Tab-separated table of C-alpha atoms in Angstrom:
chain	number	residue	atom	x	y	z
A	1058	UNK	CA	7.107	-19.509	4.179
A	1059	UNK	CA	4.968	-17.706	1.591
A	1060	UNK	CA	3.043	-15.876	4.281
A	1061	UNK	CA	6.322	-14.817	5.908
A	1062	UNK	CA	7.463	-13.356	2.575
A	1063	UNK	CA	4.146	-11.532	2.153
A	1064	UNK	CA	4.443	-10.129	5.676
A	1065	UNK	CA	7.992	-8.938	5.028
A	1066	UNK	CA	6.959	-7.302	1.747
A	1067	UNK	CA	4.057	-5.517	3.449
A	1068	UNK	CA	6.341	-4.390	6.274
A	1069	UNK	CA	8.879	-3.002	3.794
A	1070	UNK	CA	6.166	-1.020	2.011
A	1071	UNK	CA	4.799	0.382	5.273
A	1072	UNK	CA	8.248	1.273	6.621
A	1073	UNK	CA	9.295	2.777	3.281
A	1074	UNK	CA	6.206	4.972	3.331
A	1075	UNK	CA	6.192	5.969	6.980
A	1076	UNK	CA	9.908	6.379	7.686
A	1077	UNK	CA	10.489	9.611	5.711
A	1078	UNK	CA	7.153	11.001	6.879
A	1079	UNK	CA	8.036	10.233	10.475
A	1080	UNK	CA	11.439	11.910	10.133
A	1081	UNK	CA	9.846	15.004	8.612
A	1082	UNK	CA	7.201	15.134	11.316
A	1083	UNK	CA	9.836	14.736	14.063
A	1084	UNK	CA	11.828	17.595	12.567
A	1085	UNK	CA	8.756	19.821	12.490
A	1086	UNK	CA	7.888	18.895	16.048
A	1087	UNK	CA	11.447	19.699	17.078
A	1088	UNK	CA	11.230	23.144	15.515
A	1089	UNK	CA	7.871	23.752	17.162
A	1090	UNK	CA	9.221	22.677	20.554
A	1091	UNK	CA	12.193	25.029	20.268
A	1092	UNK	CA	9.935	27.964	19.345
A	1093	UNK	CA	7.633	27.289	22.289
A	1094	UNK	CA	10.622	27.035	24.642
A	1095	UNK	CA	11.835	30.459	23.483
A	1096	UNK	CA	8.403	31.981	24.112
A	1097	UNK	CA	8.291	30.451	27.607
A	1098	UNK	CA	11.697	31.952	28.394
A	1099	UNK	CA	10.440	35.330	27.184
A	1100	UNK	CA	7.413	35.089	29.501
A	1101	UNK	CA	9.654	34.282	32.439
A	1102	UNK	CA	11.946	37.192	31.579
A	1103	UNK	CA	8.985	39.612	31.442
A	1104	UNK	CA	7.910	38.461	34.894
A	1105	UNK	CA	11.406	39.010	36.265
A	1106	UNK	CA	11.635	42.488	34.682
A	1107	UNK	CA	8.256	43.404	36.173
A	1108	UNK	CA	9.294	42.195	39.635
A	1109	UNK	CA	12.552	44.188	39.457
A	1110	UNK	CA	10.633	47.305	38.350
A	1111	UNK	CA	12.379	47.544	34.996
A	1112	UNK	CA	8.946	47.734	33.323
A	1113	UNK	CA	5.538	48.708	34.638
A	1114	UNK	CA	2.886	46.061	35.402
A	1115	UNK	CA	0.801	47.359	32.455
A	1116	UNK	CA	3.774	46.984	30.112
A	1117	UNK	CA	4.446	43.535	31.506
A	1118	UNK	CA	0.853	42.384	30.903
A	1119	UNK	CA	0.919	43.791	27.376
A	1120	UNK	CA	4.176	41.960	26.612
A	1121	UNK	CA	2.778	38.690	28.024
A	1122	UNK	CA	-0.364	39.015	25.898
A	1123	UNK	CA	1.741	39.519	22.751
A	1124	UNK	CA	3.999	36.548	23.542
A	1125	UNK	CA	1.009	34.293	24.237
A	1126	UNK	CA	-0.589	35.435	20.964
A	1127	UNK	CA	2.553	34.341	19.117
A	1128	UNK	CA	2.529	30.972	20.925
A	1129	UNK	CA	-1.082	30.415	19.880
A	1130	UNK	CA	-0.323	31.379	16.270
A	1131	UNK	CA	2.633	28.955	16.171
A	1132	UNK	CA	0.462	26.101	17.469
A	1133	UNK	CA	-2.266	26.857	14.940
A	1134	UNK	CA	0.238	26.879	12.059
A	1135	UNK	CA	1.536	23.472	13.069
A	1136	UNK	CA	-1.977	22.016	13.262
A	1137	UNK	CA	-2.826	23.537	9.871
A	1138	UNK	CA	0.365	22.098	8.388
A	1139	UNK	CA	-0.498	18.610	9.619
A	1140	UNK	CA	-4.039	18.754	8.213
A	1141	UNK	CA	-3.018	20.176	4.826
A	1142	UNK	CA	-0.126	17.839	4.138
A	1143	UNK	CA	-2.229	14.683	4.032
A	1144	UNK	CA	0.337	12.797	6.109
A	1145	UNK	CA	-2.329	11.534	8.488
A	1146	UNK	CA	-4.232	9.971	5.603
A	1147	UNK	CA	-1.055	8.415	4.218
A	1148	UNK	CA	-0.171	7.018	7.649
A	1149	UNK	CA	-3.646	5.521	8.000
A	1150	UNK	CA	-3.716	4.102	4.482
A	1151	UNK	CA	-0.202	2.636	4.727
A	1152	UNK	CA	-1.170	0.801	7.912
A	1153	UNK	CA	-4.778	-0.154	7.219
A	1154	UNK	CA	-4.683	-0.978	3.485
A	1155	UNK	CA	-2.436	-4.067	3.981
A	1156	UNK	CA	-4.640	-5.198	6.864
A	1157	UNK	CA	-7.809	-4.614	4.848
A	1158	UNK	CA	-6.248	-6.453	1.905
A	1159	UNK	CA	-5.424	-9.386	4.172
A	1160	UNK	CA	-8.994	-9.391	5.447
A	1161	UNK	CA	-10.391	-9.425	1.910
A	1162	UNK	CA	-8.074	-12.254	0.870
A	1163	UNK	CA	-9.001	-14.204	3.965
A	1164	UNK	CA	-12.627	-14.038	2.840
A	1165	UNK	CA	-12.424	-14.350	-0.953
A	1166	UNK	CA	-8.871	-15.479	-1.763
A	1167	UNK	CA	-8.967	-19.001	-0.329
A	1168	UNK	CA	-10.290	-21.416	-2.967
A	1169	UNK	CA	-11.606	-23.971	-0.498
A	1170	UNK	CA	-14.006	-21.781	1.488
A	1171	UNK	CA	-17.718	-22.506	1.046
A	1172	UNK	CA	-19.848	-20.242	-1.115
A	1173	UNK	CA	-21.651	-17.468	0.763
A	1174	UNK	CA	-24.535	-15.404	-0.674
A	1175	UNK	CA	-23.480	-11.820	-1.295
A	1176	UNK	CA	-26.195	-10.438	0.996
A	1177	UNK	CA	-24.714	-12.423	3.898
A	1178	UNK	CA	-21.143	-11.233	3.420
A	1179	UNK	CA	-21.414	-8.479	6.001
A	1180	UNK	CA	-17.786	-8.530	7.119
A	1181	UNK	CA	-16.562	-8.580	3.522
A	1182	UNK	CA	-18.772	-5.637	2.606
A	1183	UNK	CA	-17.630	-3.724	5.680
A	1184	UNK	CA	-13.982	-4.270	4.721
A	1185	UNK	CA	-14.663	-3.129	1.166
A	1186	UNK	CA	-16.451	-0.007	2.394
A	1187	UNK	CA	-13.651	0.746	4.843
A	1188	UNK	CA	-11.028	0.363	2.121
A	1189	UNK	CA	-13.017	2.565	-0.247
A	1190	UNK	CA	-13.414	5.223	2.449
A	1191	UNK	CA	-9.673	5.239	3.101
A	1192	UNK	CA	-8.884	5.465	-0.592
A	1193	UNK	CA	-11.344	8.315	-1.028
A	1194	UNK	CA	-9.910	10.198	1.950
A	1195	UNK	CA	-6.343	9.661	0.772
A	1196	UNK	CA	-7.156	10.960	-2.688
A	1197	UNK	CA	-8.973	13.972	-1.256
A	1198	UNK	CA	-6.016	14.822	0.975
A	1199	UNK	CA	-3.551	14.503	-1.873
A	1200	UNK	CA	-5.656	16.638	-4.209
A	1201	UNK	CA	-6.156	19.317	-1.552
A	1202	UNK	CA	-2.456	19.546	-0.731
A	1203	UNK	CA	-1.152	22.913	-2.036
A	1204	UNK	CA	2.177	21.197	-2.774
A	1205	UNK	CA	0.526	18.642	-5.053
A	1206	UNK	CA	0.589	15.744	-2.618
A	1207	UNK	CA	3.517	13.521	-1.709
A	1208	UNK	CA	4.809	11.124	-4.373
A	1209	UNK	CA	4.631	8.131	-2.033
A	1210	UNK	CA	0.985	8.889	-1.342
A	1211	UNK	CA	0.101	8.953	-5.054
A	1212	UNK	CA	2.053	5.714	-5.620
A	1213	UNK	CA	0.161	4.044	-2.778
A	1214	UNK	CA	-3.137	5.291	-4.177
A	1215	UNK	CA	-2.342	4.101	-7.727
A	1216	UNK	CA	-1.216	0.663	-6.560
A	1217	UNK	CA	-4.339	0.282	-4.453
A	1218	UNK	CA	-6.547	1.185	-7.414
A	1219	UNK	CA	-4.784	-1.450	-9.556
A	1220	UNK	CA	-5.318	-4.079	-6.845
A	1221	UNK	CA	-8.988	-3.076	-6.720
A	1222	UNK	CA	-9.311	-3.659	-10.477
A	1223	UNK	CA	-9.744	0.030	-11.308
A	1224	UNK	CA	-6.903	0.724	-13.764
A	1225	UNK	CA	-8.460	3.937	-15.085
A	1226	UNK	CA	-8.261	5.555	-11.665
A	1227	UNK	CA	-4.782	4.079	-11.182
A	1228	UNK	CA	-3.671	5.768	-14.414
A	1229	UNK	CA	-5.079	9.087	-13.162
A	1230	UNK	CA	-3.112	8.710	-9.930
A	1231	UNK	CA	0.117	7.873	-11.762
A	1232	UNK	CA	-0.406	10.870	-14.053
A	1233	UNK	CA	-0.011	13.136	-11.015
A	1234	UNK	CA	3.605	12.071	-10.446
A	1235	UNK	CA	5.132	10.846	-13.724
A	1236	UNK	CA	6.256	14.351	-14.670
A	1237	UNK	CA	8.021	14.938	-11.367
A	1238	UNK	CA	11.798	14.964	-11.116
A	1239	UNK	CA	11.835	11.804	-8.983
A	1240	UNK	CA	9.772	9.753	-11.467
A	1241	UNK	CA	11.615	6.553	-12.444
A	1242	UNK	CA	11.399	4.199	-15.398
A	1243	UNK	CA	9.287	1.879	-13.224
A	1244	UNK	CA	6.852	4.719	-12.492
A	1245	UNK	CA	6.369	5.334	-16.225
A	1246	UNK	CA	5.998	1.636	-17.086
A	1247	UNK	CA	3.424	1.190	-14.304
A	1248	UNK	CA	1.584	4.208	-15.718
A	1249	UNK	CA	1.675	2.589	-19.164
A	1250	UNK	CA	0.390	-0.703	-17.747
A	1251	UNK	CA	-2.540	1.042	-16.071
A	1252	UNK	CA	-3.412	2.874	-19.304
A	1253	UNK	CA	-3.231	-0.319	-21.370
A	1254	UNK	CA	-5.247	-2.343	-18.855
A	1255	UNK	CA	-7.900	0.382	-18.747
A	1256	UNK	CA	-8.237	0.061	-22.543
A	1257	UNK	CA	-8.537	-3.757	-22.431
A	1258	UNK	CA	-5.035	-4.303	-23.762
A	1259	UNK	CA	-4.973	-1.608	-26.437
A	1260	UNK	CA	-1.873	0.585	-26.503
A	1261	UNK	CA	-3.144	4.130	-26.923
A	1262	UNK	CA	-0.918	7.025	-28.086
A	1263	UNK	CA	-0.699	8.218	-24.477
A	1264	UNK	CA	0.360	4.751	-23.331
A	1265	UNK	CA	2.952	4.569	-26.115
A	1266	UNK	CA	4.472	7.868	-24.966
A	1267	UNK	CA	4.652	6.503	-21.421
A	1268	UNK	CA	6.391	3.344	-22.692
A	1269	UNK	CA	8.899	5.391	-24.678
A	1270	UNK	CA	9.670	7.529	-21.632
A	1271	UNK	CA	10.190	4.412	-19.459
A	1272	UNK	CA	12.577	3.026	-22.086
A	1273	UNK	CA	14.433	6.320	-22.275
A	1274	UNK	CA	15.012	6.342	-18.517
A	1275	UNK	CA	16.054	2.659	-18.392
A	1276	UNK	CA	16.510	0.713	-21.661
A	1277	UNK	CA	16.792	-2.543	-19.666
A	1278	UNK	CA	13.369	-2.205	-17.983
A	1279	UNK	CA	11.645	-5.520	-18.919
A	1280	UNK	CA	8.158	-4.044	-18.564
A	1281	UNK	CA	9.012	-1.238	-20.978
A	1282	UNK	CA	10.410	-3.747	-23.470
A	1283	UNK	CA	7.363	-5.996	-23.202
A	1284	UNK	CA	4.855	-3.209	-23.758
A	1285	UNK	CA	6.947	-1.843	-26.615
A	1286	UNK	CA	6.601	-5.255	-28.269
A	1287	UNK	CA	2.847	-5.247	-27.628
A	1288	UNK	CA	2.584	-1.816	-29.235
A	1289	UNK	CA	4.685	-2.884	-32.225
A	1290	UNK	CA	2.481	-5.912	-32.854
A	1291	UNK	CA	-0.655	-3.804	-32.710
A	1292	UNK	CA	0.950	-1.530	-35.288
A	1293	UNK	CA	1.481	-4.529	-37.585
A	1294	UNK	CA	5.190	-5.113	-36.850
A	1295	UNK	CA	4.802	-8.602	-35.391
A	1296	UNK	CA	8.169	-9.866	-36.638
A	1297	UNK	CA	10.046	-6.943	-35.116
A	1298	UNK	CA	8.075	-7.282	-31.861
A	1299	UNK	CA	9.010	-10.968	-31.623
A	1300	UNK	CA	12.659	-10.195	-32.302
A	1301	UNK	CA	12.639	-7.486	-29.616
A	1302	UNK	CA	11.445	-9.943	-26.955
A	1303	UNK	CA	14.005	-12.584	-27.910
A	1304	UNK	CA	16.825	-10.035	-28.095
A	1305	UNK	CA	15.994	-8.759	-24.603
A	1306	UNK	CA	16.308	-12.259	-23.153
A	1307	UNK	CA	19.607	-12.737	-24.979
A	1308	UNK	CA	21.027	-9.804	-23.007
A	1309	UNK	CA	20.793	-11.821	-19.767
A	1310	UNK	CA	22.851	-14.733	-18.524
A	1311	UNK	CA	20.618	-16.027	-15.708
A	1312	UNK	CA	16.955	-16.721	-15.105
A	1313	UNK	CA	14.531	-13.884	-14.330
A	1314	UNK	CA	10.804	-14.289	-13.500
A	1315	UNK	CA	9.695	-12.329	-16.600
A	1316	UNK	CA	11.445	-14.635	-19.084
A	1317	UNK	CA	8.707	-17.311	-19.444
A	1318	UNK	CA	6.175	-14.588	-20.315
A	1319	UNK	CA	8.554	-13.172	-22.926
A	1320	UNK	CA	9.096	-16.589	-24.533
A	1321	UNK	CA	5.423	-17.543	-24.494
A	1322	UNK	CA	4.475	-14.227	-26.083
A	1323	UNK	CA	7.282	-14.467	-28.650
A	1324	UNK	CA	6.200	-17.978	-29.642
A	1325	UNK	CA	2.571	-16.865	-29.916
A	1326	UNK	CA	3.706	-14.144	-32.291
A	1327	UNK	CA	5.809	-16.673	-34.184
A	1328	UNK	CA	2.805	-18.965	-34.537
A	1329	UNK	CA	0.844	-16.130	-36.133
A	1330	UNK	CA	3.765	-15.618	-38.512
A	1331	UNK	CA	3.934	-19.336	-39.348
A	1332	UNK	CA	7.288	-19.830	-37.588
A	1333	UNK	CA	8.402	-22.797	-35.506
A	1334	UNK	CA	8.505	-22.331	-31.721
A	1335	UNK	CA	11.810	-21.204	-30.215
A	1336	UNK	CA	13.229	-23.174	-27.291
A	1337	UNK	CA	14.578	-20.931	-24.522
A	1338	UNK	CA	18.245	-21.250	-23.590
A	1339	UNK	CA	18.922	-23.301	-20.490
A	1340	UNK	CA	19.439	-20.276	-18.238
A	1341	UNK	CA	16.037	-18.835	-19.221
A	1342	UNK	CA	14.085	-21.938	-18.223
A	1343	UNK	CA	12.363	-22.239	-14.893
A	1344	UNK	CA	14.320	-24.313	-12.374
A	1345	UNK	CA	13.241	-27.931	-12.471
A	1346	UNK	CA	13.095	-30.764	-15.002
A	1347	UNK	CA	12.199	-29.741	-18.544
A	1348	UNK	CA	9.914	-31.746	-20.808
A	1349	UNK	CA	12.971	-32.943	-22.739
A	1350	UNK	CA	14.477	-34.267	-19.499
A	1351	UNK	CA	11.292	-36.151	-18.662
A	1352	UNK	CA	11.008	-37.596	-22.174
A	1353	UNK	CA	14.611	-38.776	-21.967
A	1354	UNK	CA	13.963	-40.334	-18.577
A	1355	UNK	CA	11.046	-42.359	-19.964
A	1356	UNK	CA	13.481	-44.211	-22.266
A	1357	UNK	CA	15.792	-45.302	-19.439
A	1358	UNK	CA	15.594	-48.438	-17.373
A	1359	UNK	CA	13.371	-48.357	-14.322
A	1360	UNK	CA	16.328	-47.867	-11.951
A	1361	UNK	CA	18.025	-45.249	-14.128
A	1362	UNK	CA	14.803	-43.342	-14.639
A	1363	UNK	CA	14.042	-43.296	-10.918
A	1364	UNK	CA	17.503	-41.989	-10.038
A	1365	UNK	CA	17.525	-39.429	-12.853
A	1366	UNK	CA	14.101	-37.939	-12.231
A	1367	UNK	CA	14.195	-38.174	-8.439
A	1368	UNK	CA	17.317	-36.000	-8.311
A	1369	UNK	CA	15.356	-33.174	-9.962
A	1370	UNK	CA	11.963	-33.835	-8.412
A	1371	UNK	CA	13.171	-33.292	-4.863
A	1372	UNK	CA	14.542	-29.846	-5.662
A	1373	UNK	CA	11.456	-28.840	-7.653
A	1374	UNK	CA	9.081	-30.020	-4.949
A	1375	UNK	CA	10.991	-28.080	-2.281
A	1376	UNK	CA	10.925	-24.913	-4.393
A	1377	UNK	CA	7.170	-25.143	-4.947
A	1378	UNK	CA	6.602	-25.094	-1.198
A	1379	UNK	CA	8.060	-21.569	-1.293
A	1380	UNK	CA	6.496	-20.610	-4.659
A	1381	UNK	CA	3.009	-22.214	-4.674
A	1382	UNK	CA	1.744	-19.822	-7.379
A	1383	UNK	CA	3.981	-21.423	-10.051
A	1384	UNK	CA	1.448	-23.356	-12.171
A	1385	UNK	CA	4.028	-24.535	-14.702
A	1386	UNK	CA	6.131	-25.863	-11.842
A	1387	UNK	CA	3.243	-27.932	-10.455
A	1388	UNK	CA	2.563	-29.398	-13.899
A	1389	UNK	CA	6.240	-30.270	-14.361
A	1390	UNK	CA	6.287	-31.911	-10.947
A	1391	UNK	CA	3.161	-33.919	-11.786
A	1392	UNK	CA	4.646	-35.267	-15.020
A	1393	UNK	CA	7.897	-36.187	-13.267
A	1394	UNK	CA	6.094	-38.020	-10.452
A	1395	UNK	CA	4.004	-39.951	-12.952
A	1396	UNK	CA	7.211	-41.048	-14.664
A	1397	UNK	CA	8.390	-42.331	-11.288
A	1398	UNK	CA	5.061	-44.092	-10.754
A	1399	UNK	CA	4.372	-42.112	-7.575
A	1400	UNK	CA	0.692	-41.443	-8.172
A	1401	UNK	CA	-0.119	-40.348	-4.616
A	1402	UNK	CA	2.464	-37.558	-4.799
A	1403	UNK	CA	1.343	-36.706	-8.335
A	1404	UNK	CA	-2.224	-36.325	-7.015
A	1405	UNK	CA	-0.946	-33.968	-4.296
A	1406	UNK	CA	0.874	-31.934	-6.959
A	1407	UNK	CA	-2.306	-31.673	-9.033
A	1408	UNK	CA	-4.183	-30.536	-5.934
A	1409	UNK	CA	-1.572	-27.801	-5.544
A	1410	UNK	CA	-2.207	-26.731	-9.139
A	1411	UNK	CA	-6.011	-26.907	-8.943
A	1412	UNK	CA	-6.596	-23.438	-7.391
A	1413	UNK	CA	-4.359	-21.877	-10.062
A	1414	UNK	CA	-6.419	-23.190	-13.016
A	1415	UNK	CA	-9.850	-22.435	-11.554
A	1416	UNK	CA	-10.115	-19.106	-13.406
A	1417	UNK	CA	-8.631	-20.329	-16.711
A	1418	UNK	CA	-10.920	-20.853	-19.748
A	1419	UNK	CA	-12.591	-24.262	-19.890
A	1420	UNK	CA	-10.666	-25.214	-23.037
A	1421	UNK	CA	-7.243	-24.237	-21.663
A	1422	UNK	CA	-5.040	-27.370	-21.914
A	1423	UNK	CA	-3.529	-26.749	-18.490
A	1424	UNK	CA	-6.947	-26.735	-16.880
A	1425	UNK	CA	-7.936	-29.846	-18.805
A	1426	UNK	CA	-4.765	-31.639	-17.705
A	1427	UNK	CA	-5.322	-30.806	-14.049
A	1428	UNK	CA	-9.030	-31.687	-14.003
A	1429	UNK	CA	-8.579	-34.942	-15.932
A	1430	UNK	CA	-5.600	-35.899	-13.792
A	1431	UNK	CA	-7.494	-35.264	-10.557
A	1432	UNK	CA	-10.436	-37.327	-11.744
A	1433	UNK	CA	-8.230	-40.209	-12.861
A	1434	UNK	CA	-5.891	-40.308	-9.869
A	1435	UNK	CA	-8.657	-39.810	-7.287
A	1436	UNK	CA	-10.743	-42.565	-8.858
A	1437	UNK	CA	-13.531	-40.151	-9.794
A	1438	UNK	CA	-14.212	-39.305	-6.136
């Protein structure tokens, strides 16, 4: 199911990029075809006038030469327009970048593939070189466009740079379009994110201006609110930053994916201020059994506990099949299954969480929980 969602997302991006370009190109081709048809009619008319003696053969040949010169000039202008606009590069990048990204993930994104020396990763290196060549060509086309390059092309370039781990170049790409009339709050907040990431998390004055502009365009933009709080904390206003995050959540009445990050960050700020952690309201919690639910279940009778926890476990387990990147969900499922005494299923849940903790610091409690649980439940094998 996850791969189907990824495919649909990639298809939407490609269609969203190519559809307006295709319509524009079809319109231009239509205009070119009409102009050429008019010239062909003029050639035929000159021939008829020459045959009827209305004009001399010399005049007829001169008229035909002039008409053919105009046909050639029209064709050359269309070819020049196609090469200068950069649409060909955008078409190629929009189609090949997702495929190249899939190829790279297939090689390096699966956690269970065996290690391969870098010198032997020929296919991986070829994909990386191909992607870099496409990115370079796309940027060159956009920069050479007398009209400044199409917004969609710059957005594609910036997003690709971010995925490649090059936020500085992504920020440069976003800077080409943030001042345009069609720039949205999301465009400005993505620009701010690239600037902040390029500075290892530091909110520079330029990034702060980008955040303020994103907030001005859409005060409800969660990314703008989050980075405003980050900037406020770096300025020494930790209490106000914490309050801003909590107030933004209070404006909602149902769960949104950004809420856990807001609460975790707010509680980290509160810890630095010496404040007790804040429990999120029920609507802001991830679907599934909470720790309080599991603790309550442990005090019930065996039959009551099984019925209580199982009613939530089934729904959580089904959701994780569609959202396998939810580490907190896997950990919640593991704890619930252990309460039920279903160690085989708990082991499977820990195996689902294992790839997600591989890059966490060695002392991260989530990584420790997963590694210790795998060792205990698998019998050390």
